[in-house]
PDB file of C-alpha atoms and ligand atoms in Angstrom:
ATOM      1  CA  UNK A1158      85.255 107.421 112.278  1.00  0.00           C
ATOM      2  CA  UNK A1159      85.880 103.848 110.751  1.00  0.00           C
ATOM      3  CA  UNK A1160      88.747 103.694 108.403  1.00  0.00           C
ATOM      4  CA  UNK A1161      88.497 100.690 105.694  1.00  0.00           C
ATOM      5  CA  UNK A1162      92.099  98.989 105.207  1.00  0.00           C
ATOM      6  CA  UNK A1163      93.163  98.265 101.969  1.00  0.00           C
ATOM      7  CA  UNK A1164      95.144  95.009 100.920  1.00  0.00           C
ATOM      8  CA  UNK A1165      98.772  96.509 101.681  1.00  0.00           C
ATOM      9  CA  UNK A1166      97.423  97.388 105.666  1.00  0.00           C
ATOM     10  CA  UNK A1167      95.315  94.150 106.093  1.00  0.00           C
ATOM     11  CA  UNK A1168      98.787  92.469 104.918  1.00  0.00           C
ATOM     12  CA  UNK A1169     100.603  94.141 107.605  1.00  0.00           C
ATOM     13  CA  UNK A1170      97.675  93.674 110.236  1.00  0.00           C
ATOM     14  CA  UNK A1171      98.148  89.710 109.331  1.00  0.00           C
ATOM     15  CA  UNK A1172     101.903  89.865 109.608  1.00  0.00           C
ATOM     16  CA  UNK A1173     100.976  91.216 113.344  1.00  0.00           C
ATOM     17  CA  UNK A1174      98.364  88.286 113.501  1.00  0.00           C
ATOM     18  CA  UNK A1175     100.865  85.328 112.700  1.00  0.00           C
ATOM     19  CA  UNK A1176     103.738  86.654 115.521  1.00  0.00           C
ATOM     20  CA  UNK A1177     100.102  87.182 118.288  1.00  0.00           C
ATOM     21  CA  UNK A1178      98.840  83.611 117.313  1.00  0.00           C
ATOM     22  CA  UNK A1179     102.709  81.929 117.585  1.00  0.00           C
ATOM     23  CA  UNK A1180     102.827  83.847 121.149  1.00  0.00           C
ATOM     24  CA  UNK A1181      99.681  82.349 122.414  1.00  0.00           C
ATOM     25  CA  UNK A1182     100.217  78.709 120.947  1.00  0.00           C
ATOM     26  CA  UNK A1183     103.585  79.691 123.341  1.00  0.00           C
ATOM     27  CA  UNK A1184     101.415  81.001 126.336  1.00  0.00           C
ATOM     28  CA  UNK A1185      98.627  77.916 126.242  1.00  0.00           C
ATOM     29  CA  UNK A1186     101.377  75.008 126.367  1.00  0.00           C
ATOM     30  CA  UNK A1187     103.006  76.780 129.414  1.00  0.00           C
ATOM     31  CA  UNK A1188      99.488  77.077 131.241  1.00  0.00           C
ATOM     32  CA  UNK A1189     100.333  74.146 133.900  1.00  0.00           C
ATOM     33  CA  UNK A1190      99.199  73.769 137.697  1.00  0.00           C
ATOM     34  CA  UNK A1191     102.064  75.932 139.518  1.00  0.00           C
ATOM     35  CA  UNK A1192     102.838  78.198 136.802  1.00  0.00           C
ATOM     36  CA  UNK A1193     102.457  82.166 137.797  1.00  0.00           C
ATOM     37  CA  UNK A1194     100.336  84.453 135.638  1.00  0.00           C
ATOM     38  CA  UNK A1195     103.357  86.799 136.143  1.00  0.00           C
ATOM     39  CA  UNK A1196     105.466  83.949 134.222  1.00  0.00           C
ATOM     40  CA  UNK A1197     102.885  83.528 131.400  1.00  0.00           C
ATOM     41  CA  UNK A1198     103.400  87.579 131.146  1.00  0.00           C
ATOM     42  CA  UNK A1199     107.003  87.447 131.011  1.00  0.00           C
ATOM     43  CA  UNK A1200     107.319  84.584 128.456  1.00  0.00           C
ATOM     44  CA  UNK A1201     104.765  86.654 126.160  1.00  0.00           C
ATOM     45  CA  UNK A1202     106.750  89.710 126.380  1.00  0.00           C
ATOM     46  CA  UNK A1203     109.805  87.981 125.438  1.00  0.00           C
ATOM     47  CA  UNK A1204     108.304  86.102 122.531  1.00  0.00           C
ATOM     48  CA  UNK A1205     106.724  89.610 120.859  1.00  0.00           C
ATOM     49  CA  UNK A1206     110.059  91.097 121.364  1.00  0.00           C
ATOM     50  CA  UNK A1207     111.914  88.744 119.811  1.00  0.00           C
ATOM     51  CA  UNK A1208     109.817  88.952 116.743  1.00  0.00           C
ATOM     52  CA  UNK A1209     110.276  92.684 116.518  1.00  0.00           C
ATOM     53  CA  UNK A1210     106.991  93.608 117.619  1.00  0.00           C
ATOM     54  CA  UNK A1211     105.690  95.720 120.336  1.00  0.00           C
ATOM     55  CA  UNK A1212     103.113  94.530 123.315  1.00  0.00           C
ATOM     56  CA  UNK A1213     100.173  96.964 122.907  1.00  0.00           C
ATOM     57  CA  UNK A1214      98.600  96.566 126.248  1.00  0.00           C
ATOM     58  CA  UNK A1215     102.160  97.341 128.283  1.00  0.00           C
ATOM     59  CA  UNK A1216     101.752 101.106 129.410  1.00  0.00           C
ATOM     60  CA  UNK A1217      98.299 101.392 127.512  1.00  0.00           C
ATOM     61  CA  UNK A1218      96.298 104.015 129.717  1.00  0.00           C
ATOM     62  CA  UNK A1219      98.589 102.917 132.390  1.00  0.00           C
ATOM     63  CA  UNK A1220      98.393  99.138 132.220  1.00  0.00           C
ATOM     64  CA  UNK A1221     101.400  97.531 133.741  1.00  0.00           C
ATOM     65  CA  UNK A1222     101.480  94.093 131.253  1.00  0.00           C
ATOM     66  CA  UNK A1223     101.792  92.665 128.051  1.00  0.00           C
ATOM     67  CA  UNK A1224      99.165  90.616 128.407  1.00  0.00           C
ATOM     68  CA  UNK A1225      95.786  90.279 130.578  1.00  0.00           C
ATOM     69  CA  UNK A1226      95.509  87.235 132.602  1.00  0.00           C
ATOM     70  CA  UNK A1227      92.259  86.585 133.919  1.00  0.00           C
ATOM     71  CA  UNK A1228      90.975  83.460 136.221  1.00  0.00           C
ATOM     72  CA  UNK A1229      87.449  82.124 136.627  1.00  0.00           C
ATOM     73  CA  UNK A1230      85.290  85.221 137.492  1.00  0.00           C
ATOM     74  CA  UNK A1231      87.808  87.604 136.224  1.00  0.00           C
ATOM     75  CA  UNK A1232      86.204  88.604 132.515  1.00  0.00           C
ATOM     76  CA  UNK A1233      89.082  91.195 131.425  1.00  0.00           C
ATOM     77  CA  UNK A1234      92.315  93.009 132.281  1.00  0.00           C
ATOM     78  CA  UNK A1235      93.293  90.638 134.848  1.00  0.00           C
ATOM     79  CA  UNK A1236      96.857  92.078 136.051  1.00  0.00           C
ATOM     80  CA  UNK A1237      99.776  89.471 135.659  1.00  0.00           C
ATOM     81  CA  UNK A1238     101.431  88.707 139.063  1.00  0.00           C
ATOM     82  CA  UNK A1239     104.161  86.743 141.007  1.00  0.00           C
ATOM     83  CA  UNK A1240     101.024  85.832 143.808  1.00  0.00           C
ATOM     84  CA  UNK A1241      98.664  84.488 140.921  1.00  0.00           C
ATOM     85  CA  UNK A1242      99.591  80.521 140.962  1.00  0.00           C
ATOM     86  CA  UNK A1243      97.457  79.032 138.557  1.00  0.00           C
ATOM     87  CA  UNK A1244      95.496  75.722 140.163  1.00  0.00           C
ATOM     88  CA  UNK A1245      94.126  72.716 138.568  1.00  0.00           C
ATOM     89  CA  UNK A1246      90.208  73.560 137.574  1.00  0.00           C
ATOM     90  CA  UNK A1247      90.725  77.171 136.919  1.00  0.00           C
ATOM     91  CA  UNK A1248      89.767  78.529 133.798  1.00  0.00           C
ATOM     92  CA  UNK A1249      92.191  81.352 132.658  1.00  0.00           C
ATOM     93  CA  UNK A1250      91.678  83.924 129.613  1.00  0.00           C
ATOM     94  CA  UNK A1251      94.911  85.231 128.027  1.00  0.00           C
ATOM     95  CA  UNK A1252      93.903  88.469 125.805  1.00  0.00           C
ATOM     96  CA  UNK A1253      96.865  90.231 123.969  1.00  0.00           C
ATOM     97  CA  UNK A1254      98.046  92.498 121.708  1.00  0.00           C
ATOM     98  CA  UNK A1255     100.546  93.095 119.396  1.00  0.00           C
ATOM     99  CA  UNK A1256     101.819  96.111 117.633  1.00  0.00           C
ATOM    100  CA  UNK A1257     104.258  95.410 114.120  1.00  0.00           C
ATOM    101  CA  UNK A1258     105.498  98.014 112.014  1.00  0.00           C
ATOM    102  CA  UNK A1259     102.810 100.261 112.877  1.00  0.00           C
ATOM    103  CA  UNK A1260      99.733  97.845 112.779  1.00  0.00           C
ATOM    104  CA  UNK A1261      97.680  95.904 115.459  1.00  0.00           C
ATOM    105  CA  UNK A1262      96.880  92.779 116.293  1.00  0.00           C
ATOM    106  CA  UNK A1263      94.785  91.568 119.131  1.00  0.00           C
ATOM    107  CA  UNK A1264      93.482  88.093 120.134  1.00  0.00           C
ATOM    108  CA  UNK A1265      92.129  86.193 123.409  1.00  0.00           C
ATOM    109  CA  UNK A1266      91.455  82.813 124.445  1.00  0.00           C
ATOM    110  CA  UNK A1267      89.882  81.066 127.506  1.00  0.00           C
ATOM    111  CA  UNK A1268      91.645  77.363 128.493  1.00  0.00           C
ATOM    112  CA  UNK A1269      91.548  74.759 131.403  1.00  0.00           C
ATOM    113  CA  UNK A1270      94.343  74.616 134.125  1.00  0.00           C
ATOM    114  CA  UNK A1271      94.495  70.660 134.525  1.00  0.00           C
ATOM    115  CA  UNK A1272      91.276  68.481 134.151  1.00  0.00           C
ATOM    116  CA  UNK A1273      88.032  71.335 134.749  1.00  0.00           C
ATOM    117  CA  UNK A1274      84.862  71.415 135.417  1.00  0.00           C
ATOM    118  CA  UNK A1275      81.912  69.874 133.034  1.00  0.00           C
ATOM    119  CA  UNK A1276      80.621  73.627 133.097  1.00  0.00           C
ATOM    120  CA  UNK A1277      83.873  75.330 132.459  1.00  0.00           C
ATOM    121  CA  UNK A1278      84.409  73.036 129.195  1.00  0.00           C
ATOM    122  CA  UNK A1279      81.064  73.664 128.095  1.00  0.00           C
ATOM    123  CA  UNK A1280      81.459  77.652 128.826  1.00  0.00           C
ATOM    124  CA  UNK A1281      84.662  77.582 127.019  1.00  0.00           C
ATOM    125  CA  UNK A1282      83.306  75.566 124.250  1.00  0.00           C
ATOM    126  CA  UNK A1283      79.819  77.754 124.003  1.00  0.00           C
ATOM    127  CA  UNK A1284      82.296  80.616 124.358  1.00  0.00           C
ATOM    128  CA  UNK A1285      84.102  79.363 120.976  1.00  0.00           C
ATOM    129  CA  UNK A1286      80.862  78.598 119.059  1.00  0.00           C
ATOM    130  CA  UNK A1287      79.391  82.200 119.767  1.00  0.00           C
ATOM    131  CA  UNK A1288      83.035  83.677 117.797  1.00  0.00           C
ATOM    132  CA  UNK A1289      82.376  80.934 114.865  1.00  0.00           C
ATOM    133  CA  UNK A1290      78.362  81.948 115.072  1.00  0.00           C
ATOM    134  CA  UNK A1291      79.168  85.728 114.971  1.00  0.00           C
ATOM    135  CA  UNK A1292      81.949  84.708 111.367  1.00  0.00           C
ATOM    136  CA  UNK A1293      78.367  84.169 109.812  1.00  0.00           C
ATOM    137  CA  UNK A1294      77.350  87.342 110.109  1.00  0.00           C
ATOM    138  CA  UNK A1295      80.872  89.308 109.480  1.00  0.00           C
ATOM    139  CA  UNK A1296      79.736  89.689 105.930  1.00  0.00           C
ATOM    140  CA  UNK A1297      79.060  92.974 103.463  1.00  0.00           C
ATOM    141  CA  UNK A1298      75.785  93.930 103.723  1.00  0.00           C
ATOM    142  CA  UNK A1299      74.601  92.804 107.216  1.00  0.00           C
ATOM    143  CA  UNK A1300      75.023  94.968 110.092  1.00  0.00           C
ATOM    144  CA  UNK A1301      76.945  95.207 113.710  1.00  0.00           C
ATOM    145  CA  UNK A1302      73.159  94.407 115.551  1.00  0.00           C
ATOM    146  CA  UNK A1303      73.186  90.944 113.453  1.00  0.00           C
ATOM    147  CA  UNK A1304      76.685  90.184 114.952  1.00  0.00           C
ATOM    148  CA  UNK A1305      75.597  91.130 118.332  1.00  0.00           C
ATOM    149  CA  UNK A1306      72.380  89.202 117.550  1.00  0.00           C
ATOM    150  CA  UNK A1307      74.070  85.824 116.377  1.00  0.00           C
ATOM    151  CA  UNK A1308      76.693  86.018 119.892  1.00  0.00           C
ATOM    152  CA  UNK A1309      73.568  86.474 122.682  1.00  0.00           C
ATOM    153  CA  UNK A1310      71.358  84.114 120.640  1.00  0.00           C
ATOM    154  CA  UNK A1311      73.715  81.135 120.775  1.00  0.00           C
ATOM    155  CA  UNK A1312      75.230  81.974 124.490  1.00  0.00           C
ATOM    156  CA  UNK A1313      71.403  82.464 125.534  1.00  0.00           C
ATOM    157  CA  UNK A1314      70.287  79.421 124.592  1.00  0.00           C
ATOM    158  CA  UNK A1315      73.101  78.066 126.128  1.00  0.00           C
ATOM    159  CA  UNK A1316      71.912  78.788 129.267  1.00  0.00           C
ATOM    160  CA  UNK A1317      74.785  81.607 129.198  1.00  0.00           C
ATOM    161  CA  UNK A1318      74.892  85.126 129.300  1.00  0.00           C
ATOM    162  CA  UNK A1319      77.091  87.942 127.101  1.00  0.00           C
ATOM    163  CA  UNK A1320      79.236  90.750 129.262  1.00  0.00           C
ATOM    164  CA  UNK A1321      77.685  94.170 127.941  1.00  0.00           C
ATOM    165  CA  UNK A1322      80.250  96.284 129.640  1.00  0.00           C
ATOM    166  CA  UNK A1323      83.130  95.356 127.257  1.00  0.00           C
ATOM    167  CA  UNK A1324      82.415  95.035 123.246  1.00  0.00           C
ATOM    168  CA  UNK A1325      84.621  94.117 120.314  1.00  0.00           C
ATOM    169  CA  UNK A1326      85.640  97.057 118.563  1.00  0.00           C
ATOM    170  CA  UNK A1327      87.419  98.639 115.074  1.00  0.00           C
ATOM    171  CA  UNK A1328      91.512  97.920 114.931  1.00  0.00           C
ATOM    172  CA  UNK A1329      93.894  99.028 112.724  1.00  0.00           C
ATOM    173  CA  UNK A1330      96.703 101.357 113.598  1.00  0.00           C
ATOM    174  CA  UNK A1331      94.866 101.619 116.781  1.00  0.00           C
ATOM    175  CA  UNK A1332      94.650  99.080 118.960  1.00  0.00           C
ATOM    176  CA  UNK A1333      90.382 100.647 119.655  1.00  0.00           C
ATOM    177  CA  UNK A1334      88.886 101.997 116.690  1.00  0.00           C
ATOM    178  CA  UNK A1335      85.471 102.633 115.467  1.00  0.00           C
ATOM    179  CA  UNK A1336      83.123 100.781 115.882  1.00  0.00           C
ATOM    180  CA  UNK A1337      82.130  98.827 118.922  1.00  0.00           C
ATOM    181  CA  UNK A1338      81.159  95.391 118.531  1.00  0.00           C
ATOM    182  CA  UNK A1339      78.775  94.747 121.067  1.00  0.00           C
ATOM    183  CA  UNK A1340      78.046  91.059 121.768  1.00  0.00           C
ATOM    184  CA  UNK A1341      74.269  91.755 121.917  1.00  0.00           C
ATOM    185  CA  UNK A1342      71.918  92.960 119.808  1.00  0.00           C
ATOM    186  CA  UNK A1343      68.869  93.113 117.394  1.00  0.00           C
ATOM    187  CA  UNK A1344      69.505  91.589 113.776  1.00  0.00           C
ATOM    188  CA  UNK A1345      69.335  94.135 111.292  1.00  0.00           C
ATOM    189  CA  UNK A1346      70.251  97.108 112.830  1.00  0.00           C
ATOM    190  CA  UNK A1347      73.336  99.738 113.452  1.00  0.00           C
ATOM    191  CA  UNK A1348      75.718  99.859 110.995  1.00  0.00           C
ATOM    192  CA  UNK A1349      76.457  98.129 107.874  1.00  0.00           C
ATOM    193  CA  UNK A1350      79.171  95.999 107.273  1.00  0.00           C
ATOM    194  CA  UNK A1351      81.996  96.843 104.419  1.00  0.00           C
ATOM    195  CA  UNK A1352      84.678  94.899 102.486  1.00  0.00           C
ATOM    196  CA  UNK A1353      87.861  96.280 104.211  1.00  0.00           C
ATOM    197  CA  UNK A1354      86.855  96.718 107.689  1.00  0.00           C
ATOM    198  CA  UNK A1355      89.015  95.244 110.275  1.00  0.00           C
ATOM    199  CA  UNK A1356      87.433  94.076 113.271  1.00  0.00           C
ATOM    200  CA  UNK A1357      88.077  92.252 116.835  1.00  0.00           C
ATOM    201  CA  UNK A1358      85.159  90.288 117.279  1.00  0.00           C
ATOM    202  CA  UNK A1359      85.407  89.182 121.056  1.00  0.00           C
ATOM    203  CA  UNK A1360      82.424  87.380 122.788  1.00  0.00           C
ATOM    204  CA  UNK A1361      82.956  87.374 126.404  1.00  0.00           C
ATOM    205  CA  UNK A1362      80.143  84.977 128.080  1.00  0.00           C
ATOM    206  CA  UNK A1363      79.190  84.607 131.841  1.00  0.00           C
ATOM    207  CA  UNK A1364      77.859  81.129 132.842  1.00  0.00           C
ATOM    208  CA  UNK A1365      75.996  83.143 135.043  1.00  0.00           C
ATOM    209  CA  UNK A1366      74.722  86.804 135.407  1.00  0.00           C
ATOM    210  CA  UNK A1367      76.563  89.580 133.252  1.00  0.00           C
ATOM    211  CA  UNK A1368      77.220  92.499 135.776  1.00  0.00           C
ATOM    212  CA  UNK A1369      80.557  93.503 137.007  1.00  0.00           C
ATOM    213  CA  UNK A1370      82.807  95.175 139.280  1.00  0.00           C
ATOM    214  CA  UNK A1371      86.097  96.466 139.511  1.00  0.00           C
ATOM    215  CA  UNK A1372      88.691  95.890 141.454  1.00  0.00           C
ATOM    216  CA  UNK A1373      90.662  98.084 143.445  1.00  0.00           C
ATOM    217  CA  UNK A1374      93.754  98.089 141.298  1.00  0.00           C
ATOM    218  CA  UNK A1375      91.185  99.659 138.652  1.00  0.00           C
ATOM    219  CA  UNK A1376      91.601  97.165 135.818  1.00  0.00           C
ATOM    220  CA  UNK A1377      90.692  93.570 137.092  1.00  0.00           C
ATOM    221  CA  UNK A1378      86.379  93.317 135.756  1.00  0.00           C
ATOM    222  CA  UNK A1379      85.168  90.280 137.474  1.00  0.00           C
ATOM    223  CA  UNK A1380      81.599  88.985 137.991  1.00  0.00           C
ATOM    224  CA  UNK A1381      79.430  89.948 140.661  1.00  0.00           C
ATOM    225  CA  UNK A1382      77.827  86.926 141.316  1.00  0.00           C
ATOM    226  CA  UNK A1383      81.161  85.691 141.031  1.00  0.00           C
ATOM    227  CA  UNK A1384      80.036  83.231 137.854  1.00  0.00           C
ATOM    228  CA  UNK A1385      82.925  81.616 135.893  1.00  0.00           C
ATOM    229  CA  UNK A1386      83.313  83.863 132.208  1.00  0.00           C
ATOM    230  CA  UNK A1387      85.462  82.779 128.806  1.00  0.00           C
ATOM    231  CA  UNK A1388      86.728  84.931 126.240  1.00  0.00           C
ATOM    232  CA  UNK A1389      87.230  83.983 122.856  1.00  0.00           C
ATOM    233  CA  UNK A1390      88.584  87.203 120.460  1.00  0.00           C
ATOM    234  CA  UNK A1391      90.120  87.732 117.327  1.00  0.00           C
ATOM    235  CA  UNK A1392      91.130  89.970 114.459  1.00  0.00           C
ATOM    236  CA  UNK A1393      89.400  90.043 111.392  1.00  0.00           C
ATOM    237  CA  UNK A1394      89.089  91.242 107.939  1.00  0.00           C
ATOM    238  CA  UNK A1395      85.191  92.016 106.385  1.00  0.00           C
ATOM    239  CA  UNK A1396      85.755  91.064 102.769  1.00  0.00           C
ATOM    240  CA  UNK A1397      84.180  92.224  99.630  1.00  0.00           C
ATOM    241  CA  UNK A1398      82.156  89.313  99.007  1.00  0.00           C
ATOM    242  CA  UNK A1399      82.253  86.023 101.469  1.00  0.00           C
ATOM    243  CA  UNK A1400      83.211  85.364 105.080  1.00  0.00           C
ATOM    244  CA  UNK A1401      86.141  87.016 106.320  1.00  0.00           C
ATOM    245  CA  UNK A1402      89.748  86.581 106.371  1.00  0.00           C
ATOM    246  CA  UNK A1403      90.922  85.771 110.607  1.00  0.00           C
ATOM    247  CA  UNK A1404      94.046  87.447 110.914  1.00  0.00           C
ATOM    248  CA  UNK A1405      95.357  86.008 114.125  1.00  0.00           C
ATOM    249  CA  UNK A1406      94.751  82.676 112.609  1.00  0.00           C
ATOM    250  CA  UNK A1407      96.589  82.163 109.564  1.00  0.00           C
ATOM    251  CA  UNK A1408      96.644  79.649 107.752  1.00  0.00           C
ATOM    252  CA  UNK A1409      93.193  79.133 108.011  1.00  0.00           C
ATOM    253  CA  UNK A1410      90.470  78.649 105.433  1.00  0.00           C
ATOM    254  CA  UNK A1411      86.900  78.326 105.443  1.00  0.00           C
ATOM    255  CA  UNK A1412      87.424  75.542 102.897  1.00  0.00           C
ATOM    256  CA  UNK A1413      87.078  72.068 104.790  1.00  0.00           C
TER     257      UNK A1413
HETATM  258  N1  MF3 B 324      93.146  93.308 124.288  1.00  0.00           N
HETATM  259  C1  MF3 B 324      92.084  94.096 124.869  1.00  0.00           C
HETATM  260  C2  MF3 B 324      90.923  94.145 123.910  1.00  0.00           C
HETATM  261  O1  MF3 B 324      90.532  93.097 123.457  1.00  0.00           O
HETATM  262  C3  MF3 B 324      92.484  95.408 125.378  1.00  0.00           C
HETATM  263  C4  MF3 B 324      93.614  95.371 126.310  1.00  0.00           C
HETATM  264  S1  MF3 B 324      93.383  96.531 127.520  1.00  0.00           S
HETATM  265  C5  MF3 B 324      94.934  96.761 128.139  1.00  0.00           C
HETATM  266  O2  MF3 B 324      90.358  95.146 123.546  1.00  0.00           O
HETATM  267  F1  MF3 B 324      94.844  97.672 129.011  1.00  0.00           F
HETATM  268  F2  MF3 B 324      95.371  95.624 128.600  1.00  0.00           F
HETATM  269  F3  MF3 B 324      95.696  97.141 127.161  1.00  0.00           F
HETATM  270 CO1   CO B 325      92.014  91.675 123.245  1.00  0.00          CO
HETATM  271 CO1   CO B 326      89.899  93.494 121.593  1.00  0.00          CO
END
């Protein structure tokens, strides 16, 4: 079932979205050679909490963190640990979400550990463009497939390749609502977009192939031709008539 928001919720959802994006302005300047993706974890935590917010992802279907951490291969729900140093030319994706006064927030990013890779900064940067690509389409009257459609076209072309096994999805009081987003797709199909639906939009790209396995702690996806991946995700609000409102980016406008 997908449940539009009206102004009062999508007010709350981008009072979530301003404490998520001040958190992982936070976690990117800490992001150093040396650092532990335990301490990235712990200095997250700590900022939600002191803005009177809850981390979603702690104890969600058993996950042990506030945040997932996830290096080079690792696509999602990298675990946070004391063992994980972070080295110069890894990529690392920080997704997290936040819970305030009943409403969710949720938002991911893929940066550089030290000076990277020409084909991790492209991947990170294709990564970006396929998020910005897919804001085109988040629009009443076009439909999930032309999302999907917009993300695989630019990452294909790209020479780059969209994860199927993990979409975007509905958020709201949940942190996984109705619908999935899936970042592939044929333009012009599934369902049709509304003013006052509040989506994460979330293309995670391989630079290689896009099949995965799991690790044995049961969360940590990873590719299995062991390609580097980048995540770029966040919240959003469909609106009436125009492109939509990014909730875990305030401030900004589509207005130059
Ligand atoms: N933030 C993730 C998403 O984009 C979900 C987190 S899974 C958890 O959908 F287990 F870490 F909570
Ligand atoms: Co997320
Ligand atoms: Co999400």
């Amino acid at each position: 079932m997908i449940s539009l928001k009206n102004k009062a919720q999508i007010s709350k959802m981008r009072d979530a979205g301003k404490i998520l994006y001040e958190v992982e302005q936070e976690v990117r300047q800490a992001i150093r050679p040396g650092v532990t993706t335990a301490q990235l974890d712990i200095l997250a935590e700590r900022l939600i909490r002191k803005n009177r917010a809850i981390p979603s992802s702690l104890h969600y279907e058993g996950y042990p963190c506030s945040i997932c951490a996830s290096i080079n291969d690792e696509v999602v729900h990298g675990i946070p640990s004391d063992r994980r140093v972070l080295k110069e030319g890894d990529i690392i994706s920080i997704d997290c979400t936040v819970l305030l006064d009943g409403w969710q927030a949720d938002s991911a990013f893929t940066a550089g550990v030290g000076t990277i890779s020409a084909e991790a900064e492209k991947l990170i940067r294709v990564t970006e463009e396929c998020f910005w690509k897919a804001m085109q389409e988040c629009v009443t009257g076009k439909r999930l497939g032309d999302i999907g459609h917009a993300v695989q076209q630019h990452a294909e072309t790209n020479g780059c390749t969209p994860i199927r096994e993990f979409t975007g999805h509905g958020i709201g009081r949940e942190m996984h609502e109705d619908p999935s987003v899936l970042n592939y797709g044929e333009p012009g199909r599934g369902l049709r977009l509304r003013g006052g639906m509040t989506l994460a939009i979330e293309p995670m790209i391989s630079a290689g192939d896009w099949h995965l396995s799991v690790d044995e702690d049961g969360w940590c996806a990873r590719t299995l031709d062991h390609s580097l991946t980048a995540h770029y995700e966040h919240t959003i609000a469909v609106a009436e008539e125009g492109l939509p409102e990014i909730l875990t980016l305030p401030g900004f406008s589509w207005e130059a």
